[in-house]
């Protein structure tokens, strides 16, 4: 039950800034010592559930700019599948996840102010650079079992690549499509579908948390504040992972 509550809180906070929460789900599953072979699929499934609601709401609000997103997807989709199909040792996976959480938390913490809409000038990122960024993030995402938006969003803000609403929407769609590609790769490694039914409560609470987080973003709290809270959560989990490893 405590794990379900933490998944709910994670989904609510991450979805409030357009993310799925995959990296933190993975860390929580590691801390709770869930069988190693199953938790990338659990995390990716939770990602899909959470960001599906985000994508629906953002697209309905008219925030989608597919031309802006397409080069990143072009690089990420095949490499997310390849990364997801690779088998890595648990110890290496823990180190990779610790690095993912630490870098993501720092990027979010140093860029949370970018979630306001005060920037007036934006840069056109060359298509090849966008494809390269997407490919690197896709491979990392597939290998670690995350969606990659927690990296894409801060990178796009650092590059001043577009308006906040377009970046947040792009990150949500990036997570959704990468998670689908990554989970396809993960399922090539072993038959894990029969195990997923044992974690139905986690899927239910992240769906509820995702809807609440999206409501908080659209109706109550400014995205900038929610991004700051989320960065603190990510760094806290990274520190907890560091203690577990070392």
PDB file of C-alpha atoms in Angstrom:
ATOM      1  CA  UNK A   1       0.000   0.000   0.000  1.00  0.00           C
ATOM      2  CA  UNK A   2       2.846   2.412   0.792  1.00  0.00           C
ATOM      3  CA  UNK A   3       4.374   1.678  -2.600  1.00  0.00           C
ATOM      4  CA  UNK A   4       1.013   2.432  -4.245  1.00  0.00           C
ATOM      5  CA  UNK A   5       0.806   5.760  -2.381  1.00  0.00           C
ATOM      6  CA  UNK A   6       4.307   6.723  -3.532  1.00  0.00           C
ATOM      7  CA  UNK A   7       3.424   5.785  -7.121  1.00  0.00           C
ATOM      8  CA  UNK A   8       0.319   7.981  -6.838  1.00  0.00           C
ATOM      9  CA  UNK A   9       2.323  10.979  -5.579  1.00  0.00           C
ATOM     10  CA  UNK A  10       4.967  10.430  -8.266  1.00  0.00           C
ATOM     11  CA  UNK A  11       2.357  10.278 -11.030  1.00  0.00           C
ATOM     12  CA  UNK A  12       0.631  13.432  -9.773  1.00  0.00           C
ATOM     13  CA  UNK A  13       3.845  15.476  -9.582  1.00  0.00           C
ATOM     14  CA  UNK A  14       5.407  14.264 -12.814  1.00  0.00           C
ATOM     15  CA  UNK A  15       2.233  14.575 -14.871  1.00  0.00           C
ATOM     16  CA  UNK A  16       1.834  18.158 -13.652  1.00  0.00           C
ATOM     17  CA  UNK A  17       4.908  19.090 -15.733  1.00  0.00           C
ATOM     18  CA  UNK A  18       4.230  16.754 -18.661  1.00  0.00           C
ATOM     19  CA  UNK A  19       6.274  13.725 -17.536  1.00  0.00           C
ATOM     20  CA  UNK A  20       5.369  10.108 -16.815  1.00  0.00           C
ATOM     21  CA  UNK A  21       7.547   9.350 -13.775  1.00  0.00           C
ATOM     22  CA  UNK A  22       9.302   6.268 -15.166  1.00  0.00           C
ATOM     23  CA  UNK A  23      12.695   6.904 -13.560  1.00  0.00           C
ATOM     24  CA  UNK A  24      11.185   7.318 -10.092  1.00  0.00           C
ATOM     25  CA  UNK A  25       8.915   4.270 -10.493  1.00  0.00           C
ATOM     26  CA  UNK A  26      12.022   2.233 -11.292  1.00  0.00           C
ATOM     27  CA  UNK A  27      13.864   3.523  -8.235  1.00  0.00           C
ATOM     28  CA  UNK A  28      10.890   2.749  -5.982  1.00  0.00           C
ATOM     29  CA  UNK A  29      10.594  -0.768  -7.411  1.00  0.00           C
ATOM     30  CA  UNK A  30      14.310  -1.307  -6.768  1.00  0.00           C
ATOM     31  CA  UNK A  31      14.011  -0.050  -3.209  1.00  0.00           C
ATOM     32  CA  UNK A  32      11.004  -2.369  -2.643  1.00  0.00           C
ATOM     33  CA  UNK A  33      13.010  -5.251  -4.165  1.00  0.00           C
ATOM     34  CA  UNK A  34      10.434  -6.144  -6.790  1.00  0.00           C
ATOM     35  CA  UNK A  35      11.827  -8.880  -9.112  1.00  0.00           C
ATOM     36  CA  UNK A  36      14.338  -7.233 -11.411  1.00  0.00           C
ATOM     37  CA  UNK A  37      13.122  -8.723 -14.692  1.00  0.00           C
ATOM     38  CA  UNK A  38       9.645  -7.183 -14.400  1.00  0.00           C
ATOM     39  CA  UNK A  39      10.113  -3.588 -13.317  1.00  0.00           C
ATOM     40  CA  UNK A  40      11.157  -1.936 -16.598  1.00  0.00           C
ATOM     41  CA  UNK A  41       7.849  -3.161 -18.029  1.00  0.00           C
ATOM     42  CA  UNK A  42       5.935  -1.914 -14.975  1.00  0.00           C
ATOM     43  CA  UNK A  43       7.582   1.524 -15.202  1.00  0.00           C
ATOM     44  CA  UNK A  44       6.972   1.833 -18.935  1.00  0.00           C
ATOM     45  CA  UNK A  45       3.350   0.710 -18.532  1.00  0.00           C
ATOM     46  CA  UNK A  46       2.833   3.358 -15.826  1.00  0.00           C
ATOM     47  CA  UNK A  47       4.461   5.937 -18.122  1.00  0.00           C
ATOM     48  CA  UNK A  48       2.019   5.081 -20.897  1.00  0.00           C
ATOM     49  CA  UNK A  49      -0.973   5.322 -18.573  1.00  0.00           C
ATOM     50  CA  UNK A  50       0.059   8.703 -17.153  1.00  0.00           C
ATOM     51  CA  UNK A  51       1.184  10.490 -20.303  1.00  0.00           C
ATOM     52  CA  UNK A  52      -1.762   9.244 -22.378  1.00  0.00           C
ATOM     53  CA  UNK A  53      -3.964  11.525 -20.283  1.00  0.00           C
ATOM     54  CA  UNK A  54      -1.436  14.352 -20.571  1.00  0.00           C
ATOM     55  CA  UNK A  55      -1.256  14.013 -24.354  1.00  0.00           C
ATOM     56  CA  UNK A  56      -5.024  14.012 -24.696  1.00  0.00           C
ATOM     57  CA  UNK A  57      -5.401  17.181 -22.640  1.00  0.00           C
ATOM     58  CA  UNK A  58      -2.494  19.014 -24.291  1.00  0.00           C
ATOM     59  CA  UNK A  59      -3.626  18.127 -27.813  1.00  0.00           C
ATOM     60  CA  UNK A  60      -7.185  19.148 -26.985  1.00  0.00           C
ATOM     61  CA  UNK A  61      -5.793  22.493 -25.802  1.00  0.00           C
ATOM     62  CA  UNK A  62      -4.115  22.959 -29.204  1.00  0.00           C
ATOM     63  CA  UNK A  63      -0.528  22.767 -27.902  1.00  0.00           C
ATOM     64  CA  UNK A  64       0.778  20.097 -30.273  1.00  0.00           C
ATOM     65  CA  UNK A  65       3.439  21.048 -32.824  1.00  0.00           C
ATOM     66  CA  UNK A  66       4.226  17.754 -34.557  1.00  0.00           C
ATOM     67  CA  UNK A  67       6.714  19.335 -36.970  1.00  0.00           C
ATOM     68  CA  UNK A  68       8.702  20.459 -33.921  1.00  0.00           C
ATOM     69  CA  UNK A  69       8.641  16.957 -32.374  1.00  0.00           C
ATOM     70  CA  UNK A  70       9.092  14.721 -35.431  1.00  0.00           C
ATOM     71  CA  UNK A  71      12.944  14.797 -35.761  1.00  0.00           C
ATOM     72  CA  UNK A  72      13.360  13.765 -32.106  1.00  0.00           C
ATOM     73  CA  UNK A  73      10.975  10.834 -32.617  1.00  0.00           C
ATOM     74  CA  UNK A  74      12.742   9.851 -35.833  1.00  0.00           C
ATOM     75  CA  UNK A  75      15.945   9.333 -33.877  1.00  0.00           C
ATOM     76  CA  UNK A  76      14.434   7.900 -30.725  1.00  0.00           C
ATOM     77  CA  UNK A  77      11.891   5.258 -31.794  1.00  0.00           C
ATOM     78  CA  UNK A  78      14.258   2.647 -33.315  1.00  0.00           C
ATOM     79  CA  UNK A  79      16.917   3.162 -30.647  1.00  0.00           C
ATOM     80  CA  UNK A  80      14.375   2.938 -27.807  1.00  0.00           C
ATOM     81  CA  UNK A  81      13.387  -0.475 -29.169  1.00  0.00           C
ATOM     82  CA  UNK A  82      17.033  -1.576 -29.450  1.00  0.00           C
ATOM     83  CA  UNK A  83      17.822  -0.326 -25.945  1.00  0.00           C
ATOM     84  CA  UNK A  84      14.751  -2.049 -24.544  1.00  0.00           C
ATOM     85  CA  UNK A  85      15.764  -5.378 -26.090  1.00  0.00           C
ATOM     86  CA  UNK A  86      19.184  -5.365 -24.386  1.00  0.00           C
ATOM     87  CA  UNK A  87      19.759  -7.299 -21.178  1.00  0.00           C
ATOM     88  CA  UNK A  88      21.945  -5.638 -18.536  1.00  0.00           C
ATOM     89  CA  UNK A  89      23.057  -6.776 -15.088  1.00  0.00           C
ATOM     90  CA  UNK A  90      21.119  -5.478 -12.095  1.00  0.00           C
ATOM     91  CA  UNK A  91      24.179  -3.761 -10.591  1.00  0.00           C
ATOM     92  CA  UNK A  92      24.865  -1.887 -13.824  1.00  0.00           C
ATOM     93  CA  UNK A  93      21.175  -1.026 -14.106  1.00  0.00           C
ATOM     94  CA  UNK A  94      21.191   0.489 -10.601  1.00  0.00           C
ATOM     95  CA  UNK A  95      24.189   2.669 -11.449  1.00  0.00           C
ATOM     96  CA  UNK A  96      22.571   3.741 -14.740  1.00  0.00           C
ATOM     97  CA  UNK A  97      19.336   4.622 -12.962  1.00  0.00           C
ATOM     98  CA  UNK A  98      21.214   6.604 -10.290  1.00  0.00           C
ATOM     99  CA  UNK A  99      22.933   8.636 -13.032  1.00  0.00           C
ATOM    100  CA  UNK A 100      19.643   9.128 -14.901  1.00  0.00           C
ATOM    101  CA  UNK A 101      17.891  10.408 -11.777  1.00  0.00           C
ATOM    102  CA  UNK A 102      20.767  12.662 -10.741  1.00  0.00           C
ATOM    103  CA  UNK A 103      21.174  14.288 -14.159  1.00  0.00           C
ATOM    104  CA  UNK A 104      17.410  14.673 -14.630  1.00  0.00           C
ATOM    105  CA  UNK A 105      16.981  16.221 -11.185  1.00  0.00           C
ATOM    106  CA  UNK A 106      19.800  18.702 -11.719  1.00  0.00           C
ATOM    107  CA  UNK A 107      18.503  19.659 -15.171  1.00  0.00           C
ATOM    108  CA  UNK A 108      15.019  20.237 -13.790  1.00  0.00           C
ATOM    109  CA  UNK A 109      16.267  22.175 -10.776  1.00  0.00           C
ATOM    110  CA  UNK A 110      18.414  24.500 -12.878  1.00  0.00           C
ATOM    111  CA  UNK A 111      15.713  25.051 -15.495  1.00  0.00           C
ATOM    112  CA  UNK A 112      12.436  25.195 -13.574  1.00  0.00           C
ATOM    113  CA  UNK A 113      12.156  28.947 -14.163  1.00  0.00           C
ATOM    114  CA  UNK A 114      11.997  28.250 -17.912  1.00  0.00           C
ATOM    115  CA  UNK A 115       8.469  26.920 -17.454  1.00  0.00           C
ATOM    116  CA  UNK A 116       7.113  30.478 -17.485  1.00  0.00           C
ATOM    117  CA  UNK A 117       6.212  31.958 -20.863  1.00  0.00           C
ATOM    118  CA  UNK A 118       8.380  35.077 -20.819  1.00  0.00           C
ATOM    119  CA  UNK A 119      10.909  34.040 -23.460  1.00  0.00           C
ATOM    120  CA  UNK A 120      10.222  35.856 -26.722  1.00  0.00           C
ATOM    121  CA  UNK A 121      12.969  34.508 -28.980  1.00  0.00           C
ATOM    122  CA  UNK A 122      13.442  30.855 -29.876  1.00  0.00           C
ATOM    123  CA  UNK A 123      16.116  28.982 -31.803  1.00  0.00           C
ATOM    124  CA  UNK A 124      15.643  26.744 -34.813  1.00  0.00           C
ATOM    125  CA  UNK A 125      17.497  23.525 -33.966  1.00  0.00           C
ATOM    126  CA  UNK A 126      19.057  21.824 -37.031  1.00  0.00           C
ATOM    127  CA  UNK A 127      17.217  18.649 -37.995  1.00  0.00           C
ATOM    128  CA  UNK A 128      20.295  16.429 -37.738  1.00  0.00           C
ATOM    129  CA  UNK A 129      21.004  17.707 -34.218  1.00  0.00           C
ATOM    130  CA  UNK A 130      17.376  17.001 -33.245  1.00  0.00           C
ATOM    131  CA  UNK A 131      17.613  13.454 -34.634  1.00  0.00           C
ATOM    132  CA  UNK A 132      20.892  12.890 -32.759  1.00  0.00           C
ATOM    133  CA  UNK A 133      19.405  14.138 -29.474  1.00  0.00           C
ATOM    134  CA  UNK A 134      16.359  11.930 -30.003  1.00  0.00           C
ATOM    135  CA  UNK A 135      18.527   8.899 -30.756  1.00  0.00           C
ATOM    136  CA  UNK A 136      20.677   9.287 -27.642  1.00  0.00           C
ATOM    137  CA  UNK A 137      17.656   9.819 -25.427  1.00  0.00           C
ATOM    138  CA  UNK A 138      15.761   6.970 -27.096  1.00  0.00           C
ATOM    139  CA  UNK A 139      18.557   4.457 -26.505  1.00  0.00           C
ATOM    140  CA  UNK A 140      19.017   5.600 -22.902  1.00  0.00           C
ATOM    141  CA  UNK A 141      15.270   5.445 -22.336  1.00  0.00           C
ATOM    142  CA  UNK A 142      14.858   1.972 -23.776  1.00  0.00           C
ATOM    143  CA  UNK A 143      17.809   0.595 -21.816  1.00  0.00           C
ATOM    144  CA  UNK A 144      16.758   2.113 -18.501  1.00  0.00           C
ATOM    145  CA  UNK A 145      13.015   1.577 -18.983  1.00  0.00           C
ATOM    146  CA  UNK A 146      11.961   5.236 -18.939  1.00  0.00           C
ATOM    147  CA  UNK A 147      10.314   7.536 -21.475  1.00  0.00           C
ATOM    148  CA  UNK A 148      13.074  10.125 -21.842  1.00  0.00           C
ATOM    149  CA  UNK A 149      10.927  13.244 -21.598  1.00  0.00           C
ATOM    150  CA  UNK A 150      12.520  14.153 -18.279  1.00  0.00           C
ATOM    151  CA  UNK A 151      15.710  14.749 -20.311  1.00  0.00           C
ATOM    152  CA  UNK A 152      14.174  16.101 -23.505  1.00  0.00           C
ATOM    153  CA  UNK A 153      12.221  18.869 -21.811  1.00  0.00           C
ATOM    154  CA  UNK A 154      15.172  20.480 -19.923  1.00  0.00           C
ATOM    155  CA  UNK A 155      17.385  20.144 -23.005  1.00  0.00           C
ATOM    156  CA  UNK A 156      14.827  21.939 -25.168  1.00  0.00           C
ATOM    157  CA  UNK A 157      14.475  24.658 -22.547  1.00  0.00           C
ATOM    158  CA  UNK A 158      18.261  25.064 -22.407  1.00  0.00           C
ATOM    159  CA  UNK A 159      18.358  25.379 -26.189  1.00  0.00           C
ATOM    160  CA  UNK A 160      15.351  27.753 -26.145  1.00  0.00           C
ATOM    161  CA  UNK A 161      13.874  25.549 -28.845  1.00  0.00           C
ATOM    162  CA  UNK A 162      10.234  26.581 -28.457  1.00  0.00           C
ATOM    163  CA  UNK A 163       7.423  27.847 -26.290  1.00  0.00           C
ATOM    164  CA  UNK A 164       6.924  26.117 -22.915  1.00  0.00           C
ATOM    165  CA  UNK A 165       3.515  24.735 -23.916  1.00  0.00           C
ATOM    166  CA  UNK A 166       5.030  23.186 -27.061  1.00  0.00           C
ATOM    167  CA  UNK A 167       7.990  21.748 -25.147  1.00  0.00           C
ATOM    168  CA  UNK A 168       5.831  20.231 -22.409  1.00  0.00           C
ATOM    169  CA  UNK A 169       3.486  18.719 -24.986  1.00  0.00           C
ATOM    170  CA  UNK A 170       6.426  17.421 -27.033  1.00  0.00           C
ATOM    171  CA  UNK A 171       7.917  15.817 -23.911  1.00  0.00           C
ATOM    172  CA  UNK A 172       4.634  14.030 -23.132  1.00  0.00           C
ATOM    173  CA  UNK A 173       4.292  12.649 -26.660  1.00  0.00           C
ATOM    174  CA  UNK A 174       7.989  11.727 -26.687  1.00  0.00           C
ATOM    175  CA  UNK A 175       7.495   9.751 -23.471  1.00  0.00           C
ATOM    176  CA  UNK A 176       4.369   8.024 -24.766  1.00  0.00           C
ATOM    177  CA  UNK A 177       5.869   6.918 -28.082  1.00  0.00           C
ATOM    178  CA  UNK A 178       9.271   6.011 -26.593  1.00  0.00           C
ATOM    179  CA  UNK A 179       7.589   4.015 -23.833  1.00  0.00           C
ATOM    180  CA  UNK A 180       5.579   2.059 -26.408  1.00  0.00           C
ATOM    181  CA  UNK A 181       8.744   1.376 -28.417  1.00  0.00           C
ATOM    182  CA  UNK A 182      10.778   0.549 -25.304  1.00  0.00           C
ATOM    183  CA  UNK A 183       8.177  -1.814 -23.867  1.00  0.00           C
ATOM    184  CA  UNK A 184       8.031  -3.655 -27.194  1.00  0.00           C
ATOM    185  CA  UNK A 185      11.771  -4.192 -26.926  1.00  0.00           C
ATOM    186  CA  UNK A 186      11.506  -5.242 -23.269  1.00  0.00           C
ATOM    187  CA  UNK A 187       8.887  -7.872 -24.102  1.00  0.00           C
ATOM    188  CA  UNK A 188      11.283  -9.579 -26.526  1.00  0.00           C
ATOM    189  CA  UNK A 189      13.481 -10.624 -23.597  1.00  0.00           C
ATOM    190  CA  UNK A 190      11.090 -12.778 -21.573  1.00  0.00           C
ATOM    191  CA  UNK A 191       7.431 -13.576 -21.057  1.00  0.00           C
ATOM    192  CA  UNK A 192       6.437 -11.002 -18.458  1.00  0.00           C
ATOM    193  CA  UNK A 193       2.820 -10.264 -19.386  1.00  0.00           C
ATOM    194  CA  UNK A 194       1.516 -12.889 -16.940  1.00  0.00           C
ATOM    195  CA  UNK A 195       3.259 -11.056 -14.070  1.00  0.00           C
ATOM    196  CA  UNK A 196       1.728  -7.644 -14.806  1.00  0.00           C
ATOM    197  CA  UNK A 197      -1.667  -8.574 -13.372  1.00  0.00           C
ATOM    198  CA  UNK A 198      -0.077  -8.744  -9.900  1.00  0.00           C
ATOM    199  CA  UNK A 199       0.586  -4.996 -10.074  1.00  0.00           C
ATOM    200  CA  UNK A 200      -2.857  -3.792 -11.128  1.00  0.00           C
ATOM    201  CA  UNK A 201      -3.094  -1.475  -8.089  1.00  0.00           C
ATOM    202  CA  UNK A 202      -0.025   0.466  -9.237  1.00  0.00           C
ATOM    203  CA  UNK A 203      -1.571   0.962 -12.670  1.00  0.00           C
ATOM    204  CA  UNK A 204      -4.808   2.199 -11.109  1.00  0.00           C
ATOM    205  CA  UNK A 205      -3.160   4.721  -8.769  1.00  0.00           C
ATOM    206  CA  UNK A 206      -0.890   6.193 -11.459  1.00  0.00           C
ATOM    207  CA  UNK A 207      -3.937   6.710 -13.675  1.00  0.00           C
ATOM    208  CA  UNK A 208      -5.650   8.631 -10.855  1.00  0.00           C
ATOM    209  CA  UNK A 209      -2.457  10.504  -9.971  1.00  0.00           C
ATOM    210  CA  UNK A 210      -1.898  11.455 -13.594  1.00  0.00           C
ATOM    211  CA  UNK A 211      -5.373  12.942 -13.878  1.00  0.00           C
ATOM    212  CA  UNK A 212      -4.943  14.911 -10.659  1.00  0.00           C
ATOM    213  CA  UNK A 213      -1.504  16.187 -11.702  1.00  0.00           C
ATOM    214  CA  UNK A 214      -2.850  17.368 -15.015  1.00  0.00           C
ATOM    215  CA  UNK A 215      -5.680  19.171 -13.216  1.00  0.00           C
ATOM    216  CA  UNK A 216      -3.187  20.854 -10.855  1.00  0.00           C
ATOM    217  CA  UNK A 217      -1.239  22.112 -13.843  1.00  0.00           C
ATOM    218  CA  UNK A 218      -4.204  23.366 -15.840  1.00  0.00           C
ATOM    219  CA  UNK A 219      -6.362  24.781 -13.044  1.00  0.00           C
ATOM    220  CA  UNK A 220      -4.490  25.481  -9.800  1.00  0.00           C
ATOM    221  CA  UNK A 221      -0.686  25.734  -9.520  1.00  0.00           C
ATOM    222  CA  UNK A 222       1.765  27.412 -11.932  1.00  0.00           C
ATOM    223  CA  UNK A 223       3.899  24.960 -13.914  1.00  0.00           C
ATOM    224  CA  UNK A 224       7.081  26.663 -12.696  1.00  0.00           C
ATOM    225  CA  UNK A 225       6.334  25.789  -9.057  1.00  0.00           C
ATOM    226  CA  UNK A 226       5.355  22.221  -9.927  1.00  0.00           C
ATOM    227  CA  UNK A 227       8.601  21.786 -11.884  1.00  0.00           C
ATOM    228  CA  UNK A 228      10.590  22.876  -8.810  1.00  0.00           C
ATOM    229  CA  UNK A 229       8.764  20.405  -6.548  1.00  0.00           C
ATOM    230  CA  UNK A 230       9.277  17.632  -9.098  1.00  0.00           C
ATOM    231  CA  UNK A 231      13.010  18.348  -9.334  1.00  0.00           C
ATOM    232  CA  UNK A 232      13.309  18.073  -5.543  1.00  0.00           C
ATOM    233  CA  UNK A 233      11.479  14.724  -5.646  1.00  0.00           C
ATOM    234  CA  UNK A 234      13.776  13.399  -8.385  1.00  0.00           C
ATOM    235  CA  UNK A 235      16.910  14.450  -6.488  1.00  0.00           C
ATOM    236  CA  UNK A 236      15.603  12.934  -3.250  1.00  0.00           C
ATOM    237  CA  UNK A 237      15.033   9.582  -4.961  1.00  0.00           C
ATOM    238  CA  UNK A 238      18.474   9.833  -6.615  1.00  0.00           C
ATOM    239  CA  UNK A 239      20.106  10.332  -3.213  1.00  0.00           C
ATOM    240  CA  UNK A 240      18.135   7.374  -1.833  1.00  0.00           C
ATOM    241  CA  UNK A 241      19.323   5.280  -4.774  1.00  0.00           C
ATOM    242  CA  UNK A 242      22.903   6.401  -4.132  1.00  0.00           C
ATOM    243  CA  UNK A 243      22.737   5.156  -0.530  1.00  0.00           C
ATOM    244  CA  UNK A 244      21.327   1.834  -1.751  1.00  0.00           C
ATOM    245  CA  UNK A 245      24.164   1.361  -4.237  1.00  0.00           C
ATOM    246  CA  UNK A 246      27.070   2.501  -2.068  1.00  0.00           C
TER     247      UNK A 246
END
